[in-house]
PDB file of C-alpha atoms in Angstrom:
ATOM      1  CA  UNK Z  17       0.000   0.000   0.000  1.00 67.00           C
ATOM      2  CA  UNK Z  18       0.858   3.676  -0.185  1.00 86.00           C
ATOM      3  CA  UNK Z  19       3.217   5.127   2.418  1.00 92.00           C
ATOM      4  CA  UNK Z  20       2.564   8.138   4.621  1.00 96.00           C
ATOM      5  CA  UNK Z  21       5.279   9.431   6.939  1.00 96.00           C
ATOM      6  CA  UNK Z  22       5.151  11.782   9.905  1.00 97.00           C
ATOM      7  CA  UNK Z  23       7.845  13.752  11.631  1.00 97.00           C
ATOM      8  CA  UNK Z  24       8.639  13.870  14.449  1.00 97.00           C
ATOM      9  CA  UNK Z  25       7.411  10.586  15.906  1.00 97.00           C
ATOM     10  CA  UNK Z  26       7.340  12.110  19.353  1.00 97.00           C
ATOM     11  CA  UNK Z  27       7.906  15.530  20.836  1.00 97.00           C
ATOM     12  CA  UNK Z  28       8.045  17.001  24.316  1.00 97.00           C
ATOM     13  CA  UNK Z  29       7.611  20.748  24.697  1.00 96.00           C
ATOM     14  CA  UNK Z  30       7.017  23.368  27.345  1.00 97.00           C
ATOM     15  CA  UNK Z  31       3.608  24.911  27.830  1.00 97.00           C
ATOM     16  CA  UNK Z  32       3.145  28.001  25.674  1.00 97.00           C
ATOM     17  CA  UNK Z  33       5.445  26.947  22.876  1.00 97.00           C
ATOM     18  CA  UNK Z  34       4.402  25.959  19.348  1.00 97.00           C
ATOM     19  CA  UNK Z  35       4.987  22.574  17.767  1.00 97.00           C
ATOM     20  CA  UNK Z  36       4.957  21.702  14.069  1.00 97.00           C
ATOM     21  CA  UNK Z  37       4.199  18.207  12.810  1.00 98.00           C
ATOM     22  CA  UNK Z  38       4.904  17.235   9.206  1.00 97.00           C
ATOM     23  CA  UNK Z  39       2.996  14.696   7.162  1.00 96.00           C
ATOM     24  CA  UNK Z  40       4.265  13.446   3.820  1.00 96.00           C
ATOM     25  CA  UNK Z  41       2.886  11.105   1.196  1.00 93.00           C
ATOM     26  CA  UNK Z  42       5.963   9.299  -0.075  1.00 94.00           C
ATOM     27  CA  UNK Z  43       4.810   7.510  -3.203  1.00 90.00           C
ATOM     28  CA  UNK Z  44       1.640   9.240  -4.294  1.00 90.00           C
ATOM     29  CA  UNK Z  45       0.187  12.698  -4.640  1.00 90.00           C
ATOM     30  CA  UNK Z  46      -2.241  13.436  -1.850  1.00 90.00           C
ATOM     31  CA  UNK Z  47      -5.006  15.683  -3.075  1.00 88.00           C
ATOM     32  CA  UNK Z  48      -6.589  15.487   0.363  1.00 92.00           C
ATOM     33  CA  UNK Z  49      -5.035  15.137   3.787  1.00 94.00           C
ATOM     34  CA  UNK Z  50      -6.730  14.634   7.122  1.00 96.00           C
ATOM     35  CA  UNK Z  51      -5.578  15.234  10.677  1.00 97.00           C
ATOM     36  CA  UNK Z  52      -6.824  13.170  13.586  1.00 98.00           C
ATOM     37  CA  UNK Z  53      -5.986  13.053  17.259  1.00 97.00           C
ATOM     38  CA  UNK Z  54      -6.393  10.240  19.706  1.00 97.00           C
ATOM     39  CA  UNK Z  55      -6.489  10.440  23.487  1.00 96.00           C
ATOM     40  CA  UNK Z  56      -5.605   7.394  25.600  1.00 93.00           C
ATOM     41  CA  UNK Z  57      -8.109   4.540  25.388  1.00 91.00           C
ATOM     42  CA  UNK Z  58     -10.233   6.474  22.882  1.00 94.00           C
ATOM     43  CA  UNK Z  59     -10.825   6.227  19.172  1.00 94.00           C
ATOM     44  CA  UNK Z  60      -9.459   8.547  16.519  1.00 96.00           C
ATOM     45  CA  UNK Z  61     -11.190  11.915  16.286  1.00 96.00           C
ATOM     46  CA  UNK Z  62     -11.107  13.855  13.033  1.00 97.00           C
ATOM     47  CA  UNK Z  63      -9.744  17.360  13.489  1.00 97.00           C
ATOM     48  CA  UNK Z  64      -9.659  18.767   9.972  1.00 96.00           C
ATOM     49  CA  UNK Z  65      -9.616  18.055   6.258  1.00 94.00           C
ATOM     50  CA  UNK Z  66      -7.312  19.891   3.890  1.00 92.00           C
ATOM     51  CA  UNK Z  67      -7.082  19.978   0.130  1.00 88.00           C
ATOM     52  CA  UNK Z  68      -3.879  21.049  -1.588  1.00 84.00           C
ATOM     53  CA  UNK Z  69      -3.822  24.798  -2.052  1.00 82.00           C
ATOM     54  CA  UNK Z  70      -7.025  25.406  -0.098  1.00 85.00           C
ATOM     55  CA  UNK Z  71      -7.853  26.345   3.460  1.00 88.00           C
ATOM     56  CA  UNK Z  72      -8.516  23.476   5.801  1.00 93.00           C
ATOM     57  CA  UNK Z  73     -12.012  22.577   6.940  1.00 94.00           C
ATOM     58  CA  UNK Z  74     -12.120  22.091  10.688  1.00 96.00           C
ATOM     59  CA  UNK Z  75     -14.471  19.852  12.626  1.00 96.00           C
ATOM     60  CA  UNK Z  76     -16.796  21.376  15.169  1.00 95.00           C
ATOM     61  CA  UNK Z  77     -15.005  22.160  18.385  1.00 94.00           C
ATOM     62  CA  UNK Z  78     -11.516  22.290  16.864  1.00 96.00           C
ATOM     63  CA  UNK Z  79      -9.977  25.752  17.100  1.00 94.00           C
ATOM     64  CA  UNK Z  80      -8.563  26.740  13.728  1.00 93.00           C
ATOM     65  CA  UNK Z  81      -6.369  29.453  15.258  1.00 95.00           C
ATOM     66  CA  UNK Z  82      -4.802  26.961  17.619  1.00 96.00           C
ATOM     67  CA  UNK Z  83      -4.304  24.109  15.169  1.00 97.00           C
ATOM     68  CA  UNK Z  84      -2.855  25.648  12.019  1.00 96.00           C
ATOM     69  CA  UNK Z  85      -2.904  23.384   8.994  1.00 95.00           C
ATOM     70  CA  UNK Z  86      -0.987  24.041   5.804  1.00 91.00           C
ATOM     71  CA  UNK Z  87      -1.273  21.808   2.751  1.00 89.00           C
ATOM     72  CA  UNK Z  88       1.148  23.604   0.483  1.00 83.00           C
ATOM     73  CA  UNK Z  89       1.971  20.772  -1.894  1.00 90.00           C
ATOM     74  CA  UNK Z  90       0.582  17.451  -3.055  1.00 90.00           C
ATOM     75  CA  UNK Z  91       2.987  15.573  -0.806  1.00 93.00           C
ATOM     76  CA  UNK Z  92       3.218  17.689   2.342  1.00 94.00           C
ATOM     77  CA  UNK Z  93       0.862  18.921   5.026  1.00 94.00           C
ATOM     78  CA  UNK Z  94       1.824  20.459   8.340  1.00 95.00           C
ATOM     79  CA  UNK Z  95      -0.060  20.811  11.610  1.00 97.00           C
ATOM     80  CA  UNK Z  96       1.159  23.481  14.004  1.00 97.00           C
ATOM     81  CA  UNK Z  97      -0.117  23.391  17.558  1.00 97.00           C
ATOM     82  CA  UNK Z  98       0.219  26.982  18.699  1.00 97.00           C
ATOM     83  CA  UNK Z  99       0.711  27.940  22.346  1.00 96.00           C
ATOM     84  CA  UNK Z 100       0.487  24.316  23.388  1.00 97.00           C
ATOM     85  CA  UNK Z 101      -0.911  23.435  26.791  1.00 96.00           C
ATOM     86  CA  UNK Z 102      -0.913  20.146  28.714  1.00 97.00           C
ATOM     87  CA  UNK Z 103      -4.460  19.373  27.545  1.00 96.00           C
ATOM     88  CA  UNK Z 104      -3.130  19.325  23.962  1.00 97.00           C
ATOM     89  CA  UNK Z 105      -0.999  16.301  24.822  1.00 97.00           C
ATOM     90  CA  UNK Z 106      -2.237  13.566  22.516  1.00 97.00           C
ATOM     91  CA  UNK Z 107      -1.405  11.231  19.647  1.00 98.00           C
ATOM     92  CA  UNK Z 108      -1.719  13.132  16.370  1.00 98.00           C
ATOM     93  CA  UNK Z 109      -2.191  11.089  13.208  1.00 98.00           C
ATOM     94  CA  UNK Z 110      -2.291  12.320   9.642  1.00 97.00           C
ATOM     95  CA  UNK Z 111      -3.888  10.572   6.722  1.00 96.00           C
ATOM     96  CA  UNK Z 112      -3.736  11.098   2.987  1.00 94.00           C
ATOM     97  CA  UNK Z 113      -5.542  10.026  -0.129  1.00 90.00           C
ATOM     98  CA  UNK Z 114      -5.422  10.698  -3.842  1.00 83.00           C
ATOM     99  CA  UNK Z 115      -8.791  11.096  -5.557  1.00 75.00           C
ATOM    100  CA  UNK Z 116     -10.441   7.679  -5.607  1.00 71.00           C
ATOM    101  CA  UNK Z 117      -7.641   6.002  -3.691  1.00 80.00           C
ATOM    102  CA  UNK Z 118      -7.921   4.371  -0.313  1.00 88.00           C
ATOM    103  CA  UNK Z 119      -7.092   6.574   2.676  1.00 92.00           C
ATOM    104  CA  UNK Z 120      -3.707   5.770   4.211  1.00 94.00           C
ATOM    105  CA  UNK Z 121      -2.397   6.767   7.614  1.00 96.00           C
ATOM    106  CA  UNK Z 122       0.906   7.927   8.997  1.00 97.00           C
ATOM    107  CA  UNK Z 123       2.544   6.326  12.035  1.00 97.00           C
ATOM    108  CA  UNK Z 124       1.457   9.143  14.346  1.00 97.00           C
ATOM    109  CA  UNK Z 125       3.177  11.788  16.464  1.00 98.00           C
ATOM    110  CA  UNK Z 126       2.986  11.633  20.209  1.00 97.00           C
ATOM    111  CA  UNK Z 127       2.950  15.117  21.769  1.00 98.00           C
ATOM    112  CA  UNK Z 128       3.592  15.715  25.447  1.00 97.00           C
ATOM    113  CA  UNK Z 129       3.223  19.256  26.728  1.00 97.00           C
ATOM    114  CA  UNK Z 130       4.763  19.895  30.122  1.00 96.00           C
TER     115      UNK Z 130
ATOM    116  CA  UNK E   2     -21.261   9.672  14.209  1.00 48.00           C
ATOM    117  CA  UNK E   3     -20.107   6.184  13.382  1.00 53.00           C
ATOM    118  CA  UNK E   4     -22.658   4.228  11.373  1.00 89.00           C
ATOM    119  CA  UNK E   5     -21.453   0.794  12.375  1.00 96.00           C
ATOM    120  CA  UNK E   6     -21.816  -1.464  15.394  1.00 96.00           C
ATOM    121  CA  UNK E   7     -19.044  -3.830  16.468  1.00 97.00           C
ATOM    122  CA  UNK E   8     -18.476  -5.972  19.540  1.00 98.00           C
ATOM    123  CA  UNK E   9     -16.217  -4.298  22.069  1.00 97.00           C
ATOM    124  CA  UNK E  10     -13.759  -7.146  22.296  1.00 98.00           C
ATOM    125  CA  UNK E  11     -13.040 -10.670  21.068  1.00 98.00           C
ATOM    126  CA  UNK E  12     -10.489 -13.366  21.755  1.00 97.00           C
ATOM    127  CA  UNK E  13      -9.056 -15.774  19.227  1.00 97.00           C
ATOM    128  CA  UNK E  14      -6.648 -18.668  19.592  1.00 97.00           C
ATOM    129  CA  UNK E  15      -3.424 -18.366  17.654  1.00 97.00           C
ATOM    130  CA  UNK E  16      -3.609 -20.228  14.354  1.00 97.00           C
ATOM    131  CA  UNK E  17      -7.385 -20.199  14.253  1.00 97.00           C
ATOM    132  CA  UNK E  18      -9.544 -18.017  12.062  1.00 97.00           C
ATOM    133  CA  UNK E  19     -10.676 -14.736  13.570  1.00 98.00           C
ATOM    134  CA  UNK E  20     -14.148 -13.669  12.458  1.00 98.00           C
ATOM    135  CA  UNK E  21     -14.959 -10.050  13.275  1.00 98.00           C
ATOM    136  CA  UNK E  22     -18.578  -8.998  12.710  1.00 98.00           C
ATOM    137  CA  UNK E  23     -19.865  -5.546  11.850  1.00 98.00           C
ATOM    138  CA  UNK E  24     -23.414  -4.292  11.606  1.00 97.00           C
ATOM    139  CA  UNK E  25     -24.159  -1.437   9.208  1.00 96.00           C
ATOM    140  CA  UNK E  26     -27.908  -1.647   8.766  1.00 95.00           C
ATOM    141  CA  UNK E  27     -28.268   1.953   7.524  1.00 93.00           C
ATOM    142  CA  UNK E  28     -25.643   1.695   4.787  1.00 94.00           C
ATOM    143  CA  UNK E  29     -26.447   3.574   1.584  1.00 91.00           C
ATOM    144  CA  UNK E  30     -26.143   2.171  -1.915  1.00 89.00           C
ATOM    145  CA  UNK E  31     -23.001   4.163  -2.696  1.00 89.00           C
ATOM    146  CA  UNK E  32     -21.193   3.464   0.573  1.00 92.00           C
ATOM    147  CA  UNK E  33     -18.326   1.048   0.804  1.00 94.00           C
ATOM    148  CA  UNK E  34     -17.355  -1.025   3.843  1.00 95.00           C
ATOM    149  CA  UNK E  35     -13.758  -0.384   4.930  1.00 95.00           C
ATOM    150  CA  UNK E  36     -11.732  -2.247   7.530  1.00 97.00           C
ATOM    151  CA  UNK E  37      -8.682  -0.846   9.273  1.00 97.00           C
ATOM    152  CA  UNK E  38      -6.763  -1.982  12.310  1.00 98.00           C
ATOM    153  CA  UNK E  39      -4.656  -0.141  14.831  1.00 98.00           C
ATOM    154  CA  UNK E  40      -1.884  -1.879  16.652  1.00 96.00           C
ATOM    155  CA  UNK E  41      -0.966  -0.226  19.925  1.00 91.00           C
ATOM    156  CA  UNK E  42       0.654   3.219  19.526  1.00 88.00           C
ATOM    157  CA  UNK E  43       0.661   3.076  15.725  1.00 95.00           C
ATOM    158  CA  UNK E  44      -1.373   4.692  12.985  1.00 97.00           C
ATOM    159  CA  UNK E  45      -4.288   2.729  11.518  1.00 97.00           C
ATOM    160  CA  UNK E  46      -3.442   0.171   8.850  1.00 96.00           C
ATOM    161  CA  UNK E  47      -5.695  -0.421   5.863  1.00 95.00           C
ATOM    162  CA  UNK E  48      -6.897  -4.014   5.565  1.00 97.00           C
ATOM    163  CA  UNK E  49      -9.591  -4.331   2.933  1.00 96.00           C
ATOM    164  CA  UNK E  50     -12.740  -2.744   1.548  1.00 95.00           C
ATOM    165  CA  UNK E  51     -15.730  -3.766  -0.536  1.00 95.00           C
ATOM    166  CA  UNK E  52     -19.035  -2.584  -1.935  1.00 94.00           C
ATOM    167  CA  UNK E  53     -21.213  -5.670  -2.268  1.00 92.00           C
ATOM    168  CA  UNK E  54     -19.092  -8.544  -3.472  1.00 90.00           C
ATOM    169  CA  UNK E  55     -16.900 -10.573  -1.168  1.00 95.00           C
ATOM    170  CA  UNK E  56     -13.271  -9.538  -1.312  1.00 97.00           C
ATOM    171  CA  UNK E  57     -10.005 -11.254  -0.456  1.00 97.00           C
ATOM    172  CA  UNK E  58      -6.433 -10.058  -0.281  1.00 96.00           C
ATOM    173  CA  UNK E  59      -3.215 -11.215   1.323  1.00 95.00           C
ATOM    174  CA  UNK E  60      -4.321  -9.998   4.742  1.00 95.00           C
ATOM    175  CA  UNK E  61      -7.959 -10.953   5.052  1.00 98.00           C
ATOM    176  CA  UNK E  62     -11.318 -11.766   3.508  1.00 98.00           C
ATOM    177  CA  UNK E  63     -14.392  -9.581   3.646  1.00 98.00           C
ATOM    178  CA  UNK E  64     -17.797 -11.186   3.520  1.00 98.00           C
ATOM    179  CA  UNK E  65     -20.725  -8.820   2.917  1.00 97.00           C
ATOM    180  CA  UNK E  66     -24.280 -10.065   3.292  1.00 97.00           C
ATOM    181  CA  UNK E  67     -26.561  -9.849   0.303  1.00 95.00           C
ATOM    182  CA  UNK E  68     -28.634  -7.061   1.865  1.00 95.00           C
ATOM    183  CA  UNK E  69     -25.357  -5.288   2.765  1.00 96.00           C
ATOM    184  CA  UNK E  70     -26.539  -4.666   6.305  1.00 96.00           C
ATOM    185  CA  UNK E  71     -23.670  -6.527   7.878  1.00 97.00           C
ATOM    186  CA  UNK E  72     -20.235  -7.873   7.095  1.00 97.00           C
ATOM    187  CA  UNK E  73     -17.532 -10.082   8.559  1.00 98.00           C
ATOM    188  CA  UNK E  74     -13.789  -9.636   8.398  1.00 98.00           C
ATOM    189  CA  UNK E  75     -11.959 -12.933   8.415  1.00 98.00           C
ATOM    190  CA  UNK E  76      -8.307 -13.337   9.365  1.00 98.00           C
ATOM    191  CA  UNK E  77      -7.751 -16.936   8.230  1.00 97.00           C
ATOM    192  CA  UNK E  78      -4.866 -17.865  10.547  1.00 96.00           C
ATOM    193  CA  UNK E  79      -4.539 -15.361  13.373  1.00 97.00           C
ATOM    194  CA  UNK E  80      -1.112 -14.718  14.865  1.00 97.00           C
ATOM    195  CA  UNK E  81      -0.082 -12.820  17.973  1.00 97.00           C
ATOM    196  CA  UNK E  82       0.813  -9.873  15.733  1.00 96.00           C
ATOM    197  CA  UNK E  83      -2.824  -9.576  14.717  1.00 97.00           C
ATOM    198  CA  UNK E  84      -3.715  -8.367  18.213  1.00 98.00           C
ATOM    199  CA  UNK E  85      -5.142  -4.888  17.570  1.00 98.00           C
ATOM    200  CA  UNK E  86      -8.282  -2.768  17.501  1.00 98.00           C
ATOM    201  CA  UNK E  87     -10.227  -3.429  14.302  1.00 98.00           C
ATOM    202  CA  UNK E  88     -12.413  -0.709  12.865  1.00 98.00           C
ATOM    203  CA  UNK E  89     -15.285  -1.246  10.444  1.00 98.00           C
ATOM    204  CA  UNK E  90     -16.227   1.989   8.654  1.00 96.00           C
ATOM    205  CA  UNK E  91     -18.749   2.801   5.952  1.00 95.00           C
ATOM    206  CA  UNK E  92     -18.062   5.633   3.578  1.00 91.00           C
ATOM    207  CA  UNK E  93     -18.852   6.708   0.047  1.00 85.00           C
ATOM    208  CA  UNK E  94     -16.142   5.711  -2.394  1.00 75.00           C
ATOM    209  CA  UNK E  95     -13.839   8.352  -3.897  1.00 69.00           C
ATOM    210  CA  UNK E  96     -14.194  12.051  -3.110  1.00 73.00           C
ATOM    211  CA  UNK E  97     -12.820  13.801  -0.041  1.00 80.00           C
ATOM    212  CA  UNK E  98     -15.070  12.328   2.619  1.00 86.00           C
ATOM    213  CA  UNK E  99     -12.906  11.333   5.590  1.00 90.00           C
ATOM    214  CA  UNK E 100     -13.090   8.093   7.479  1.00 93.00           C
ATOM    215  CA  UNK E 101     -14.995   8.443  10.744  1.00 92.00           C
ATOM    216  CA  UNK E 102     -13.901   5.990  13.408  1.00 95.00           C
ATOM    217  CA  UNK E 103     -16.123   4.291  15.947  1.00 93.00           C
ATOM    218  CA  UNK E 104     -14.848   2.355  18.915  1.00 94.00           C
ATOM    219  CA  UNK E 105     -13.905  -0.775  17.007  1.00 97.00           C
ATOM    220  CA  UNK E 106     -13.320  -4.303  18.256  1.00 98.00           C
ATOM    221  CA  UNK E 107     -10.299  -5.103  20.363  1.00 98.00           C
ATOM    222  CA  UNK E 108      -9.067  -8.479  19.128  1.00 98.00           C
ATOM    223  CA  UNK E 109      -6.757 -10.396  21.417  1.00 98.00           C
ATOM    224  CA  UNK E 110      -4.966 -13.351  19.851  1.00 98.00           C
ATOM    225  CA  UNK E 111      -3.996 -15.811  22.530  1.00 97.00           C
ATOM    226  CA  UNK E 112      -1.159 -18.335  22.330  1.00 94.00           C
TER     227      UNK E 112
END
């Protein structure tokens, strides 16, 4: 299947700082990318959908000014958690698909905010 | 909201077939059935999907009932590495509609 990578795989930061997570589709062009987060013992929750060159569409309850998403190319999307706080600590997972293709997921980024 | 119902957990003996059921009684004619699994602390892994015909690949088989209201994922010879949470998701094919995850079934393969 298609490969999606994320970087970094884990990050620890101080409260109030910003953290950027990269998501790349390695062997296909991702016209659409999705960002999810997962808290312990819970299922994945969709945060936002982004199409290349367009503004992201955020799910209800997700602050667009706090979670900045940029999908600047067909192989790269970034999620920036601005002014991170301990409650933002979570497992962030990106996903990508090309048109009619199956949706593939990255390995996830574990964020710990101290 | 997830449109599928799955058992919370299941056990399976190593080497035996694991049969994971999913109920999707409100599925629409243009919605596919997708199966993913998530091994602890990893991103979800695609397994298989189908519309109305049974499907098989190197990982699993997908059996969809004729009325499409339910399906079963079959892992023919479960191994310890198949221990994971399995998600059954219905979604229209193509387009930009994201996958919406329910709670899934936690499959434990026991030696």
